[in-house]
Amino acid sequence: MANYELRYVGVDSLPVRLSEFDVQQYFRLSAAAVAAINERFRADRRTAVAVLLVFLRACGRPLDRFSALPKMLLAHVGEALGVQPPTIATLRSLYTRRQTLYEHQLWLKDYLGLKDIDQAGSDLLVSYLSAQANEVNSVDELVTAANHWLYERKLLILGDRQVRDLARQCHAGVDAAILKAIKAVIPGNAIARCQSVVFGLHKGGSFTVLEWLKTPPKRHSPTTLAETLEKIRFLKSLEVHTWTFESIPLEKQRGYAQAIQARRPAKTRELKASSQTIELVFFLRISLLELTDMVIYQSGRRVSDLVRQAYDKTQTRQARSSVEYRERLVSIKTLVDDTSRSAEERLASIGELVADVARAANNSHAASVRQMLTEEPTRVRSLLSSLQDLNFQGRPNDNSLKLLISLKDIYAGKLTELPQDQAFPIDKPWRELVDDPDRKKALKAMEACAMVGLRKSLRRGSVWIDHSFSYRERDQMLIAPTDWAKDRERHLSILGMPADADTFLEPLLKHIEVGLQAVADAKQQGKLSVDAQGTLHLPALQALPEEIDPKRTRDLMFKQIGDVQFPDLLLEMDAQTNFSEILLARRARDERELVALYAALIAHGTEIDAKSVAAMTPQLDPDQVSVAMRALEASGRLRRANARVVEFQGRHAIAELWGSGKTASSDMMSLDASKHLWNARVDPRRRTHAAGMYTHVLDQHGIIYDQPIVLNERQAGPAIEGVVRYNDSTDRVRLSLLAVDTHGYTNPAMAISKLLGFDLCPRLRDLAERKLFLPRILEAPEGLDQVLVRDVSLGAIRKGWDELLRLAASIRSGRVSANVALQRFGSAAQGDPVHRAADQLGRLLRTLFLCDYFSNTAFRREIHTILNRGESVHQLQRAVYFGKVSPERGRRRDEMIAISGSHTLLTNLVVAWNTHRMQETVDKWRRSNQKIEDTWLARMGPAHFAHVNFRGMFKFGVSRYADMLLNQTSVPSKRIAI
């Protein structure tokens, strides 16, 4: 729906201020069309026919509103036909006889191959809209989908009222089917009970239970964890965890839940019974799934806090022990030097000083941390006790789940000691502590063992919870084994992967042999060296020569472009892309609604809050901005708006000089946040609390994907997820290479990305220490032995190949995100056949990449250039959002996604505006024969922001673009059937 090529599809009139860029993109008159018009029509009719032709071709319906035609379009048509066009014209002035207009439209319909929709086509359209109604949550989005469906099949688009009635009918039909599915799962009395309880007051207080459930978590603390668990227990008391709706897409369920989240409880109570039931049921279900994920995240972070505190205390204790040890040595030396005492007396005194040394265990640092954890029994036990109600499930051989069940019985029996006569499945590192004769200490050790083991088991998927998004059973997240067996060939065809591992490995090993030879040749030529310790030395890339012409041209270009106010930039880009129409799923009804939308974008995408934006924008109050901000949380709209803007930016000729659109980089940018935000963590570089925003930047500078993430976690999953979702679209160039830094790389991630059809290319830290991993059977050139490690198991790859393909197909089909998949099969899953296969294959792929990186200077420069381009866009992002995320924002998942998406959209709008103005300037200079080389333009970039005023009073001159951005209220003339 965000396809830029379909921007004008379905409209029945054109804006007066049509730009030259739009004319060239959508309304250009081809030479073949000119020849056909000249052959068929006399000279005085050609201009009118040409206008009708380009409109019908771009919009899919005839031009039948008698409004003024754009001057730019008339000028283009006149130039193409070689005639003098009128400067002012309407359809009425061009056609005085309606019969002539009808005849010309009929000819154009035949010339363009358009047909009227028949009954069979209507049935197909209804089927399509019914399927789409399961994915979208508004009638306006269905209307857009219907127009696009008709246009792509060269069917004449129906009148707006017909399409809208059809969309309403399909939307209502899906709602009725969903209501029926709900009643089949939930008894009527249970629904009535939910409604009664949810709209009642919470614990006799001043707010309802619904408002309590909608309240997001606050800071990371035991109190927040306890409150989240209380909400889960409440929802489970309503039997929400037993509701399953496999036939209803998850995004559809989210859409209904978001409707309640964005609406005041009083308004929800006013809904008709059927709508209220649907929205309330899915709000409760989605809330339970999200709260469960939240509890597991909070408890995992709590475990990390306890381990870190134990680590810090261990270091302090060891430092104190070192001081005491030195003092003892000094005392012993004093005794040795004391000749006034006999040798026997001195030995006795020394024995007293070291009497407890023999009894002290020779523990490692990790063992000391484990020992320290047993000294925190209250907090460990409190955490484990609070998690008892979550109904964990797992594999029969998972030790942490067995320990959790045993501890539940111990807590129920109020035991203070670990039973002596009962065997417990304790991991080997903890065995000595659990076997302590002091059974109270043994119980504390087993609690610590269970706590640490449970966190690891949840991450690797050996323990799960059914009522969760991210921690479900593995087979629930991946393609079901029965479905995989049935549809395996189809999935392999989509992936483009062979059924057996050897077919994939044979050419890979041959490429590695070629790459090893290239590295050996580079070593002989002195381009790299390897010392006796096996450390590889690669000279730094030489900077390209600094040329004065590109720099002077860039400065002159932006001086001519001039300064711009942020509101003017937003309006101009909206007129060029209609991103507001995507965000609202329709055109804005009036100026106030459009300005409120812009204000909401600024409030979400910058550090300015709703109240401050309203104060800076005349005619707005904070409530209007807040309502528009909640509307921006609608699923997928910000992403589609970003796609529209990026596609517009990439249509400029200058963008092709920056890149092909086949490569991108990805990295995280941290937004400063309050420490009271529950998902904020300390940025290790900036030493402040922050929330992460992970973005993918195209080689043409546009941000193509964004997602909020948690700091200090591996970023390989988000890196892969962005490329997979971007490549899902069939109407754009697919990414074939993604450059990342060390945080965006793991061995399994490199394997998964290759199976998904693109190369993950990391700029690795400590490159000199990186080795080349090979299987034993592969021969290598002489002189490379110091950097080779022959431990890759081809057998492990073959053994896990089928499950590895199943994992990749599950990610590609959208059943599971790459973020979750890489967590389940990451380092926590060591020993799992799928992890081992992915790790071994990733080592081979990394070897091939490093061979290219070491031996090919141009390839290495390309990787660095792509990554540096992303960094330049990050600088622009920081100019847009240079403050801090306030404590009351970003607590909900949907709100954090809206913050990330809005910030990305504002950044993309600046990039697109700069690109558009740079293209205009270049075209103007070249028309005046001013010298400007493509090589100069290739070294410039559109991530410039010194000329943009992002702050101050926001004055939006909507009237200049009203006919392009607002839904015109004038009544259309009667359509002429053709």
GROMACS .gro file of C-alpha atoms in nm, residues 418-420 422-424 426-443 445-446:
model
   26
  418LEU     CA    1   1.732  -2.901   5.187
  419PRO     CA    2   1.619  -3.262   5.248
  420GLN     CA    3   1.916  -3.494   5.290
  422GLN     CA    4   1.635  -3.661   4.820
  423ALA     CA    5   1.840  -3.639   4.498
  424PHE     CA    6   1.825  -3.318   4.293
  426ILE     CA    7   2.220  -3.008   4.007
  427ASP     CA    8   2.453  -2.871   3.740
  428LYS     CA    9   2.815  -2.971   3.797
  429PRO     CA   10   2.949  -2.622   3.890
  430TRP     CA   11   2.694  -2.600   4.172
  431ARG     CA   12   2.730  -2.958   4.301
  432GLU     CA   13   2.987  -2.885   4.570
  433LEU     CA   14   2.778  -2.602   4.718
  434VAL     CA   15   2.456  -2.806   4.718
  435ASP     CA   16   2.636  -3.099   4.881
  436ASP     CA   17   2.733  -2.878   5.176
  437PRO     CA   18   2.669  -3.059   5.509
  438ASP     CA   19   2.494  -2.744   5.627
  439ARG     CA   20   2.155  -2.810   5.461
  440LYS     CA   21   2.042  -2.449   5.505
  441LYS     CA   22   2.336  -2.336   5.294
  442ALA     CA   23   2.262  -2.622   5.053
  443LEU     CA   24   1.907  -2.491   5.003
  445ALA     CA   25   2.280  -2.287   4.677
  446MET     CA   26   2.005  -2.484   4.504
   0.00000   0.00000   0.00000
